[in-house]
């Protein structure tokens, strides 16, 4: 039920707060009413036709860097 | 898919498993409850359990809104669907959950009721606009993740003066349920359920933030690590929980920082509090009556409250005999302890809610672990 998938914002219609997003190549229409300051090119978490949040690219990289620490641990 | 594939990398999973093995103390046991059904499914689907040392045990929690909805509320939805004036819309999973006497919304649909599966509240609003002479009721279920879209729908219906749209509200709250589990006699006095730490919800937390867990991490002295739904997220969070437990800490930590902040999504929270208020108590399958654990539609939006509009009365419901869903949802039993599991109860013909939902623990055991012999999968994983 709480599953949400990342999708890239392709276009935004400011008058209706509706965006077209690309989810692994599949284009769908979602509402931006729950989020603020979304721009084309941002990644958002999509749940039941709504964007829940903007995904922080910077934070995603930090988490991946944490995983990389485990990779390093293995090599030493 | 970006932000998905990199969190499923096999090599990193192996290395994280090695780091976990290095960190666990052989004389300790680590009972970690994953509250969310999303975590339960990822654990089974990707075989995370098989990568863990023997003294780490995943305890499956009640975080599946379809599973925790009691039979009585399903009966009320069935009652609504039987009204020939009504088009009842709901998310897919809900349609298959059997109510009293095994009557589900899908069976009602087969018998002629106008029940429609929708992907979004936006679809339900569309149906209401297309059918001005019918009453469209949205059967709303879900945790904090799914509540904001219902709030938006009610606000839009109100702004557009859509008189034929209403919501049967069954939105429930996560922190209240976690607290209820920690306060249960099985955890506190009897010790029949051991929970040493929690994987905090992923997308619920993207809305409510990590702050609401701070109270019970401190009060009940259990660490909470908010984790994403990908396998590496869960493994990293397990490592963080193990480190906290080893060091005697009980803090709220956040592994899912790419989508969760301490404050959460304030705009969504504001919308929810404009439309909904907290219910004094609500019945959960498995947990019983839990105080302040659900939402109800505020008086100013009561025209959109299906319970008031159709004068629905609470139904007590008849649970299926022998179904262990209630104790599975509390973490007291595993699906394989249930006599119905895999025999009369399968995803094709579910008896209990945990077998219906794609997030239920029984569905996870059936789909990914049913044929597993103890030890064999682990041996294969190591090889």
CSV table of C-alpha atoms in Angstrom, one decimal:
chain,number,residue,atom,x,y,z
A,1,UNK,CA,0.0,0.0,0.0
A,2,UNK,CA,2.8,2.4,0.9
A,3,UNK,CA,4.8,1.5,-2.1
A,4,UNK,CA,6.1,4.5,-4.1
A,5,UNK,CA,8.4,4.6,-7.1
A,6,UNK,CA,10.9,7.2,-8.3
A,7,UNK,CA,10.0,9.0,-11.5
A,8,UNK,CA,11.6,11.8,-13.5
A,9,UNK,CA,9.5,14.9,-14.1
A,10,UNK,CA,9.2,15.5,-17.8
A,11,UNK,CA,6.8,18.5,-18.0
A,12,UNK,CA,4.7,20.5,-15.6
A,13,UNK,CA,1.4,22.3,-16.2
A,14,UNK,CA,1.5,25.1,-13.6
A,15,UNK,CA,-2.2,26.0,-14.1
A,16,UNK,CA,-3.4,22.6,-13.0
A,17,UNK,CA,-0.4,21.4,-10.8
A,18,UNK,CA,-0.3,18.3,-13.0
A,19,UNK,CA,3.0,16.8,-14.2
A,20,UNK,CA,4.0,14.2,-16.7
A,21,UNK,CA,6.6,11.9,-15.3
A,22,UNK,CA,8.7,9.2,-16.8
A,23,UNK,CA,8.8,6.0,-14.8
A,24,UNK,CA,11.5,3.8,-16.3
A,25,UNK,CA,10.4,5.2,-19.7
A,26,UNK,CA,6.6,4.9,-19.1
A,27,UNK,CA,5.0,8.3,-19.1
A,28,UNK,CA,2.2,8.9,-16.6
A,29,UNK,CA,0.3,11.9,-15.4
A,30,UNK,CA,0.5,12.8,-11.7
A,31,UNK,CA,-0.6,15.5,-9.4
A,32,UNK,CA,2.0,17.9,-7.7
A,33,UNK,CA,-0.5,19.1,-5.1
A,34,UNK,CA,1.4,17.6,-2.2
A,35,UNK,CA,4.8,19.0,-3.1
A,36,UNK,CA,6.4,22.4,-3.5
A,37,UNK,CA,9.0,23.8,-5.9
A,38,UNK,CA,9.3,20.9,-8.2
A,39,UNK,CA,11.2,21.5,-11.5
A,40,UNK,CA,11.5,19.6,-14.7
A,41,UNK,CA,14.3,17.0,-14.4
A,42,UNK,CA,13.7,16.4,-10.6
A,43,UNK,CA,13.0,12.9,-9.4
A,44,UNK,CA,9.9,12.5,-7.3
A,45,UNK,CA,8.4,9.6,-5.3
A,46,UNK,CA,5.1,8.7,-6.9
A,47,UNK,CA,2.3,7.1,-4.9
A,48,UNK,CA,-1.3,6.6,-6.1
A,49,UNK,CA,-1.0,9.3,-8.7
A,50,UNK,CA,0.6,11.9,-6.5
A,51,UNK,CA,4.2,13.1,-6.0
A,52,UNK,CA,4.9,12.6,-2.3
A,53,UNK,CA,8.4,14.1,-2.2
A,54,UNK,CA,11.3,15.3,-4.2
A,55,UNK,CA,14.1,12.7,-4.0
A,56,UNK,CA,17.4,14.3,-2.9
A,57,UNK,CA,20.1,13.3,-5.3
A,58,UNK,CA,22.7,14.5,-2.9
A,59,UNK,CA,21.4,12.3,-0.1
A,60,UNK,CA,21.1,9.3,-2.4
A,61,UNK,CA,24.8,9.6,-3.2
A,62,UNK,CA,25.6,9.9,0.5
A,63,UNK,CA,23.8,6.6,1.2
A,64,UNK,CA,25.5,4.9,-1.7
A,65,UNK,CA,28.8,6.2,-0.3
A,66,UNK,CA,27.9,4.5,3.0
A,67,UNK,CA,27.4,1.2,1.2
A,68,UNK,CA,30.8,1.8,-0.5
A,69,UNK,CA,32.3,1.8,3.0
A,70,UNK,CA,31.2,-1.8,3.3
A,71,UNK,CA,32.8,-2.5,-0.1
A,72,UNK,CA,36.1,-1.1,1.1
A,73,UNK,CA,35.8,-3.1,4.3
A,74,UNK,CA,35.6,-6.2,2.3
A,75,UNK,CA,38.7,-5.4,0.2
A,76,UNK,CA,41.0,-4.7,3.2
B,1,UNK,CA,15.5,2.4,-13.0
B,2,UNK,CA,17.4,5.3,-11.3
B,3,UNK,CA,17.3,5.3,-7.5
B,4,UNK,CA,16.2,1.6,-7.6
B,5,UNK,CA,18.8,-0.5,-9.4
B,6,UNK,CA,21.8,0.9,-7.4
B,7,UNK,CA,20.0,0.0,-4.2
B,8,UNK,CA,19.8,-3.7,-5.3
B,9,UNK,CA,23.4,-4.3,-6.3
B,10,UNK,CA,24.4,-7.9,-5.5
B,11,UNK,CA,28.0,-7.3,-4.7
B,12,UNK,CA,27.3,-4.5,-2.3
B,13,UNK,CA,24.7,-6.8,-0.6
B,14,UNK,CA,27.3,-9.4,-0.1
B,15,UNK,CA,29.7,-6.9,1.4
B,16,UNK,CA,27.0,-5.4,3.7
B,17,UNK,CA,26.2,-9.0,4.8
B,18,UNK,CA,29.9,-9.5,5.7
B,19,UNK,CA,29.9,-6.2,7.6
B,20,UNK,CA,26.8,-7.3,9.5
B,21,UNK,CA,28.4,-10.7,10.3
B,22,UNK,CA,31.5,-8.8,11.6
B,23,UNK,CA,29.3,-6.6,13.8
B,24,UNK,CA,27.0,-9.0,15.5
B,25,UNK,CA,28.0,-10.4,18.9
B,26,UNK,CA,27.6,-14.2,19.0
B,27,UNK,CA,26.2,-14.1,22.5
B,28,UNK,CA,23.4,-11.5,21.6
B,29,UNK,CA,20.2,-12.1,19.8
B,30,UNK,CA,18.8,-9.3,17.6
B,31,UNK,CA,15.0,-9.3,17.2
B,32,UNK,CA,14.2,-6.6,14.7
B,33,UNK,CA,10.7,-5.7,13.8
B,34,UNK,CA,10.0,-4.3,10.4
B,35,UNK,CA,6.8,-2.4,10.8
B,36,UNK,CA,6.0,-2.1,7.1
B,37,UNK,CA,4.7,-4.8,4.8
B,38,UNK,CA,6.9,-3.2,2.2
B,39,UNK,CA,9.9,-4.2,4.2
B,40,UNK,CA,8.5,-7.7,4.8
B,41,UNK,CA,8.2,-8.2,1.1
B,42,UNK,CA,11.6,-6.9,0.2
B,43,UNK,CA,13.2,-9.1,2.9
B,44,UNK,CA,11.5,-12.2,1.3
B,45,UNK,CA,11.8,-11.2,-2.3
B,46,UNK,CA,15.5,-10.5,-2.2
B,47,UNK,CA,16.4,-13.2,0.3
B,48,UNK,CA,17.7,-10.7,2.8
B,49,UNK,CA,17.0,-13.1,5.7
B,50,UNK,CA,19.3,-15.7,4.2
B,51,UNK,CA,22.2,-13.2,4.2
B,52,UNK,CA,21.8,-12.6,7.9
B,53,UNK,CA,23.6,-14.4,10.7
B,54,UNK,CA,21.4,-16.8,12.7
B,55,UNK,CA,21.0,-14.6,15.7
B,56,UNK,CA,19.2,-11.9,13.7
B,57,UNK,CA,15.5,-12.4,13.5
B,58,UNK,CA,13.0,-10.4,11.5
B,59,UNK,CA,9.7,-9.9,13.3
B,60,UNK,CA,7.0,-8.9,10.9
B,61,UNK,CA,4.8,-6.0,12.0
B,62,UNK,CA,1.3,-4.8,11.3
B,63,UNK,CA,2.2,-2.2,8.7
B,64,UNK,CA,-0.2,-3.3,6.0
B,65,UNK,CA,-3.3,-1.2,6.0
B,66,UNK,CA,-5.3,-3.8,4.1
B,67,UNK,CA,-4.4,-6.4,6.7
B,68,UNK,CA,-5.2,-4.5,9.8
B,69,UNK,CA,-8.7,-3.3,8.7
B,70,UNK,CA,-11.1,-5.4,10.8
B,71,UNK,CA,-13.8,-7.5,9.3
B,72,UNK,CA,-16.5,-5.1,10.5
B,73,UNK,CA,-15.3,-2.2,8.4
B,74,UNK,CA,-15.2,-4.5,5.3
B,75,UNK,CA,-18.8,-5.4,6.0
B,76,UNK,CA,-19.7,-1.7,6.1
B,77,UNK,CA,-18.1,-1.3,2.7
B,78,UNK,CA,-20.0,-4.3,1.4
B,79,UNK,CA,-23.2,-2.7,2.8
B,80,UNK,CA,-22.4,0.5,0.8
B,81,UNK,CA,-21.8,-1.4,-2.4
B,82,UNK,CA,-25.2,-3.1,-2.0
B,83,UNK,CA,-26.8,0.3,-2.3
B,84,UNK,CA,-27.8,0.4,-6.0
B,85,UNK,CA,-27.4,4.2,-6.0
B,86,UNK,CA,-23.7,3.8,-5.1
B,87,UNK,CA,-20.5,3.4,-7.2
B,88,UNK,CA,-17.9,2.1,-4.7
B,89,UNK,CA,-14.3,2.9,-5.7
B,90,UNK,CA,-11.2,1.5,-3.9
B,91,UNK,CA,-7.6,0.5,-4.3
B,92,UNK,CA,-7.2,-3.0,-5.8
B,93,UNK,CA,-6.2,-5.0,-2.7
B,94,UNK,CA,-9.2,-4.0,-0.7
B,95,UNK,CA,-11.6,-5.6,-3.1
B,96,UNK,CA,-10.5,-9.2,-2.4
B,97,UNK,CA,-10.4,-9.1,1.5
B,98,UNK,CA,-13.2,-11.3,2.8
B,99,UNK,CA,-15.6,-9.8,5.2
B,100,UNK,CA,-18.1,-11.8,7.3
B,101,UNK,CA,-19.3,-15.1,5.7
B,102,UNK,CA,-16.5,-14.7,3.2
B,103,UNK,CA,-18.2,-11.9,1.3
B,104,UNK,CA,-15.7,-9.6,-0.4
B,105,UNK,CA,-16.3,-6.5,-2.5
B,106,UNK,CA,-15.3,-8.6,-5.5
B,107,UNK,CA,-18.0,-11.1,-4.8
B,108,UNK,CA,-20.5,-8.3,-4.5
B,109,UNK,CA,-19.3,-7.0,-7.9
B,110,UNK,CA,-19.9,-10.4,-9.4
B,111,UNK,CA,-23.4,-10.3,-7.9
B,112,UNK,CA,-24.1,-7.0,-9.7
B,113,UNK,CA,-22.8,-4.2,-7.4
B,114,UNK,CA,-21.0,-1.3,-9.1
B,115,UNK,CA,-17.6,-1.7,-7.5
B,116,UNK,CA,-14.6,-0.2,-9.3
B,117,UNK,CA,-10.9,-0.5,-8.8
B,118,UNK,CA,-9.1,2.8,-9.0
B,119,UNK,CA,-5.4,3.7,-9.0
B,120,UNK,CA,-5.9,7.1,-7.5
B,121,UNK,CA,-8.4,9.3,-5.7
B,122,UNK,CA,-8.2,11.4,-8.9
B,123,UNK,CA,-9.8,8.5,-10.8
B,124,UNK,CA,-12.6,8.4,-8.2
B,125,UNK,CA,-13.3,12.1,-8.6
B,126,UNK,CA,-13.4,11.7,-12.4
B,127,UNK,CA,-16.0,8.9,-12.0
B,128,UNK,CA,-18.1,11.2,-9.8
B,129,UNK,CA,-18.0,13.9,-12.5
B,130,UNK,CA,-18.9,11.4,-15.2
B,131,UNK,CA,-21.8,10.0,-13.2
B,132,UNK,CA,-23.7,13.0,-11.7
B,133,UNK,CA,-26.8,10.9,-11.0
B,134,UNK,CA,-25.0,8.3,-9.0
B,135,UNK,CA,-23.3,8.5,-5.6
B,136,UNK,CA,-19.6,7.8,-5.8
B,137,UNK,CA,-18.0,6.6,-2.6
B,138,UNK,CA,-14.2,6.2,-2.3
B,139,UNK,CA,-13.3,3.5,0.2
B,140,UNK,CA,-10.2,5.1,1.6
B,141,UNK,CA,-7.6,3.0,3.4
B,142,UNK,CA,-4.0,3.5,4.2
B,143,UNK,CA,-1.4,4.9,6.5
B,144,UNK,CA,0.0,8.4,6.5
B,145,UNK,CA,1.5,7.9,3.0
B,146,UNK,CA,-2.0,7.4,1.4
B,147,UNK,CA,-3.9,9.9,3.5
B,148,UNK,CA,-2.8,13.1,1.8
B,149,UNK,CA,-4.2,12.1,-1.6
B,150,UNK,CA,-7.6,11.5,0.1
B,151,UNK,CA,-7.4,14.9,1.7
B,152,UNK,CA,-6.7,16.5,-1.7
B,153,UNK,CA,-9.7,14.7,-3.1
B,154,UNK,CA,-12.1,15.9,-0.4
B,155,UNK,CA,-10.8,19.5,-0.7
B,156,UNK,CA,-11.3,19.4,-4.5
B,157,UNK,CA,-14.7,17.9,-4.2
B,158,UNK,CA,-15.6,20.7,-1.8
B,159,UNK,CA,-14.2,23.4,-4.0
B,160,UNK,CA,-16.0,22.0,-7.0
B,161,UNK,CA,-19.2,21.5,-5.0
B,162,UNK,CA,-19.3,17.9,-6.1
B,163,UNK,CA,-22.4,16.7,-4.2
B,164,UNK,CA,-22.2,13.1,-5.3
B,165,UNK,CA,-18.8,12.3,-3.9
B,166,UNK,CA,-17.9,11.0,-0.5
B,167,UNK,CA,-15.2,9.1,1.4
B,168,UNK,CA,-15.5,6.1,3.7
B,169,UNK,CA,-12.5,7.0,5.8
B,170,UNK,CA,-10.3,4.2,7.2
B,171,UNK,CA,-7.0,6.0,7.4
B,172,UNK,CA,-4.8,4.8,10.3
B,173,UNK,CA,-1.7,6.1,12.1
B,174,UNK,CA,1.6,4.4,12.4
B,175,UNK,CA,3.1,5.8,15.6
B,176,UNK,CA,0.0,4.8,17.6
B,177,UNK,CA,0.3,1.2,16.4
B,178,UNK,CA,4.0,0.9,17.2
B,179,UNK,CA,3.3,2.3,20.7
B,180,UNK,CA,0.5,-0.2,21.1
B,181,UNK,CA,2.7,-3.1,20.3
B,182,UNK,CA,5.4,-1.9,22.7
B,183,UNK,CA,2.8,-1.5,25.4
B,184,UNK,CA,1.2,-4.9,24.8
B,185,UNK,CA,1.5,-7.5,27.7
B,186,UNK,CA,3.1,-9.9,25.2
B,187,UNK,CA,6.1,-7.5,24.9
B,188,UNK,CA,6.1,-5.9,28.3
B,189,UNK,CA,5.2,-8.7,30.8
B,190,UNK,CA,4.9,-12.0,29.2
B,191,UNK,CA,7.9,-11.6,27.0
B,192,UNK,CA,6.4,-13.9,24.3
B,193,UNK,CA,7.3,-11.3,21.7
B,194,UNK,CA,10.9,-10.0,21.7
B,195,UNK,CA,11.5,-6.8,19.9
B,196,UNK,CA,14.9,-5.2,20.3
B,197,UNK,CA,14.7,-2.5,17.6
B,198,UNK,CA,12.6,-1.3,14.7
B,199,UNK,CA,13.0,-0.6,11.0
B,200,UNK,CA,11.0,2.6,10.7
B,201,UNK,CA,8.6,3.0,7.8
B,202,UNK,CA,9.9,4.4,4.5
B,203,UNK,CA,7.2,6.3,2.8
B,204,UNK,CA,5.0,7.0,5.9
B,205,UNK,CA,8.1,8.8,7.2
B,206,UNK,CA,8.5,10.7,4.0
B,207,UNK,CA,5.3,12.4,5.0
B,208,UNK,CA,5.4,12.5,8.8
B,209,UNK,CA,9.2,12.8,9.1
B,210,UNK,CA,11.4,11.0,11.6
B,211,UNK,CA,10.5,13.2,14.6
B,212,UNK,CA,7.3,11.3,15.7
B,213,UNK,CA,9.4,8.2,16.5
B,214,UNK,CA,11.7,10.1,18.9
B,215,UNK,CA,9.2,9.8,21.8
B,216,UNK,CA,9.0,6.0,21.9
B,217,UNK,CA,12.6,5.3,21.0
B,218,UNK,CA,13.4,7.2,24.3
B,219,UNK,CA,10.3,6.0,26.3
B,220,UNK,CA,10.6,2.3,25.4
B,221,UNK,CA,14.3,2.3,24.9
B,222,UNK,CA,14.3,0.7,21.5
B,223,UNK,CA,16.3,2.0,18.6
B,224,UNK,CA,14.5,3.0,15.4
B,225,UNK,CA,16.2,3.2,12.0
B,226,UNK,CA,14.1,4.5,9.1
B,227,UNK,CA,14.8,2.4,6.1
B,228,UNK,CA,14.0,2.5,2.4
B,229,UNK,CA,12.2,-0.4,0.7
B,230,UNK,CA,15.2,-1.6,-1.4
B,231,UNK,CA,17.2,-4.6,-0.1
B,232,UNK,CA,20.4,-2.6,0.4
B,233,UNK,CA,18.5,0.0,2.4
B,234,UNK,CA,17.2,-2.7,4.7
B,235,UNK,CA,20.6,-4.3,5.1
B,236,UNK,CA,22.3,-0.9,5.9
B,237,UNK,CA,19.5,-0.2,8.4
B,238,UNK,CA,20.0,-3.6,10.0
B,239,UNK,CA,23.7,-2.8,10.4
B,240,UNK,CA,22.8,0.6,12.0
B,241,UNK,CA,20.4,-1.1,14.4
B,242,UNK,CA,23.0,-3.7,15.4
B,243,UNK,CA,25.5,-1.0,16.1
B,244,UNK,CA,23.0,0.9,18.3
B,245,UNK,CA,22.1,-2.3,20.2
B,246,UNK,CA,25.8,-3.2,20.7
B,247,UNK,CA,26.5,0.3,22.0
B,248,UNK,CA,23.4,0.4,24.2
B,249,UNK,CA,21.9,3.3,22.3
B,250,UNK,CA,18.3,3.8,21.4
B,251,UNK,CA,18.0,6.7,19.0
B,252,UNK,CA,16.1,7.4,15.9
B,253,UNK,CA,18.4,7.2,12.9
B,254,UNK,CA,17.5,7.7,9.3
B,255,UNK,CA,18.9,5.5,6.5
B,256,UNK,CA,16.4,6.8,3.9
B,257,UNK,CA,17.6,10.3,3.8
B,258,UNK,CA,17.0,10.7,0.1
B,259,UNK,CA,13.2,10.9,0.8
B,260,UNK,CA,12.9,11.4,4.6
B,261,UNK,CA,13.7,14.5,6.7
B,262,UNK,CA,13.1,15.1,10.4
B,263,UNK,CA,10.1,17.3,9.7
B,264,UNK,CA,8.6,15.4,6.7
B,265,UNK,CA,6.4,16.9,4.1
B,266,UNK,CA,4.8,19.9,5.8
B,267,UNK,CA,2.5,20.8,2.9
B,268,UNK,CA,1.0,17.3,3.0
B,269,UNK,CA,0.7,17.4,6.8
B,270,UNK,CA,-1.1,20.7,6.6
B,271,UNK,CA,-3.6,19.4,4.0
B,272,UNK,CA,-4.3,16.3,6.1
B,273,UNK,CA,-4.9,18.3,9.3
B,274,UNK,CA,-7.3,20.7,7.4
B,275,UNK,CA,-9.5,17.8,6.4
B,276,UNK,CA,-9.1,15.1,9.0
B,277,UNK,CA,-8.9,15.0,12.8
B,278,UNK,CA,-7.9,12.2,15.2
B,279,UNK,CA,-10.4,9.6,16.1
B,280,UNK,CA,-10.6,8.7,19.8
B,281,UNK,CA,-10.1,5.0,19.1
B,282,UNK,CA,-10.2,2.6,16.2
B,283,UNK,CA,-10.3,-1.1,15.9
B,284,UNK,CA,-7.3,-2.8,14.3
B,285,UNK,CA,-7.3,-6.5,13.3
B,286,UNK,CA,-4.8,-8.1,15.7
B,287,UNK,CA,-4.3,-5.1,18.0
B,288,UNK,CA,-7.9,-4.5,19.0
B,289,UNK,CA,-9.1,-1.0,20.0
B,290,UNK,CA,-6.1,1.4,19.7
B,291,UNK,CA,-6.5,4.9,21.2
B,292,UNK,CA,-5.9,7.9,18.8
B,293,UNK,CA,-4.9,5.6,16.0
B,294,UNK,CA,-7.1,6.7,13.1
B,295,UNK,CA,-8.4,9.7,11.4
B,296,UNK,CA,-12.0,10.9,10.8
B,297,UNK,CA,-13.3,13.6,8.5
B,298,UNK,CA,-13.7,17.0,10.2
B,299,UNK,CA,-17.2,18.4,10.7
B,300,UNK,CA,-16.7,21.2,8.1
B,301,UNK,CA,-16.3,18.5,5.5
B,302,UNK,CA,-19.0,16.2,6.8
B,303,UNK,CA,-20.9,16.4,3.6
B,304,UNK,CA,-18.1,14.2,2.1
B,305,UNK,CA,-18.1,11.7,5.0
B,306,UNK,CA,-19.8,8.5,3.7
B,307,UNK,CA,-20.4,7.2,7.2
B,308,UNK,CA,-22.6,10.2,7.9
B,309,UNK,CA,-24.1,10.6,4.5
B,310,UNK,CA,-25.3,7.0,4.4
B,311,UNK,CA,-25.8,6.7,8.2
B,312,UNK,CA,-23.5,3.6,8.3
B,313,UNK,CA,-23.5,1.9,11.7
B,314,UNK,CA,-20.5,0.0,13.0
B,315,UNK,CA,-20.6,-3.7,12.3
B,316,UNK,CA,-18.8,-6.1,14.6
B,317,UNK,CA,-18.0,-8.6,11.9
B,318,UNK,CA,-17.4,-12.3,12.1
B,319,UNK,CA,-13.7,-13.3,11.8
B,320,UNK,CA,-12.8,-16.6,10.0
B,321,UNK,CA,-12.4,-19.5,12.4
B,322,UNK,CA,-8.8,-20.6,12.7
B,323,UNK,CA,-7.3,-17.6,10.9
B,324,UNK,CA,-4.1,-16.5,12.7
B,325,UNK,CA,-4.0,-13.1,11.0
B,326,UNK,CA,-4.6,-11.2,14.3
B,327,UNK,CA,-1.6,-12.8,16.1
B,328,UNK,CA,0.6,-12.7,12.9
B,329,UNK,CA,-0.1,-8.9,12.8
B,330,UNK,CA,1.2,-8.6,16.4
B,331,UNK,CA,4.3,-10.5,15.6
B,332,UNK,CA,3.3,-13.3,18.0
B,333,UNK,CA,3.0,-15.9,15.2
B,334,UNK,CA,4.5,-16.7,11.9
B,335,UNK,CA,2.3,-17.5,8.8
B,336,UNK,CA,3.5,-21.1,8.8
B,337,UNK,CA,2.0,-21.5,12.3
B,338,UNK,CA,-1.4,-21.1,10.8
B,339,UNK,CA,-3.3,-24.3,10.0
B,340,UNK,CA,-5.1,-22.6,7.1
B,341,UNK,CA,-1.9,-21.3,5.5
B,342,UNK,CA,-1.2,-22.8,2.1
B,343,UNK,CA,-4.1,-25.3,2.5
B,344,UNK,CA,-7.5,-23.6,2.4
B,345,UNK,CA,-5.9,-20.1,2.4
B,346,UNK,CA,-3.9,-19.1,-0.7
B,347,UNK,CA,-3.6,-15.8,-2.6
B,348,UNK,CA,-6.2,-17.2,-5.1
B,349,UNK,CA,-8.7,-18.0,-2.3
B,350,UNK,CA,-7.6,-15.9,0.7
B,351,UNK,CA,-9.3,-16.5,4.1
B,352,UNK,CA,-7.5,-13.8,5.9
B,353,UNK,CA,-6.3,-10.3,5.0
B,354,UNK,CA,-2.6,-11.1,5.4
B,355,UNK,CA,-2.9,-13.5,2.4
B,356,UNK,CA,-4.7,-11.0,0.2
B,357,UNK,CA,-2.5,-8.0,0.3
B,358,UNK,CA,0.6,-7.9,-1.7
B,359,UNK,CA,2.2,-6.6,1.5
B,360,UNK,CA,0.8,-9.2,3.9
B,361,UNK,CA,3.2,-11.5,5.7
B,362,UNK,CA,1.3,-14.6,4.6
B,363,UNK,CA,1.4,-13.5,0.9
B,364,UNK,CA,5.2,-13.0,1.3
B,365,UNK,CA,5.7,-16.4,2.8
B,366,UNK,CA,3.6,-18.0,0.1
B,367,UNK,CA,5.2,-16.1,-2.8
B,368,UNK,CA,8.8,-16.3,-1.7
B,369,UNK,CA,9.4,-18.8,1.0
B,370,UNK,CA,6.8,-21.5,0.9
B,371,UNK,CA,9.0,-24.3,-0.4
B,372,UNK,CA,12.1,-23.3,1.5
B,373,UNK,CA,13.5,-26.0,3.7
B,374,UNK,CA,15.2,-24.7,6.8
B,375,UNK,CA,18.9,-23.9,6.1
B,376,UNK,CA,18.9,-24.9,2.4
B,377,UNK,CA,18.5,-21.5,0.9
B,378,UNK,CA,21.1,-20.1,3.2
B,379,UNK,CA,23.6,-22.8,2.2
B,380,UNK,CA,23.0,-21.9,-1.4
B,381,UNK,CA,23.4,-18.2,-0.8
B,382,UNK,CA,26.8,-18.8,0.8
B,383,UNK,CA,27.9,-21.2,-2.0
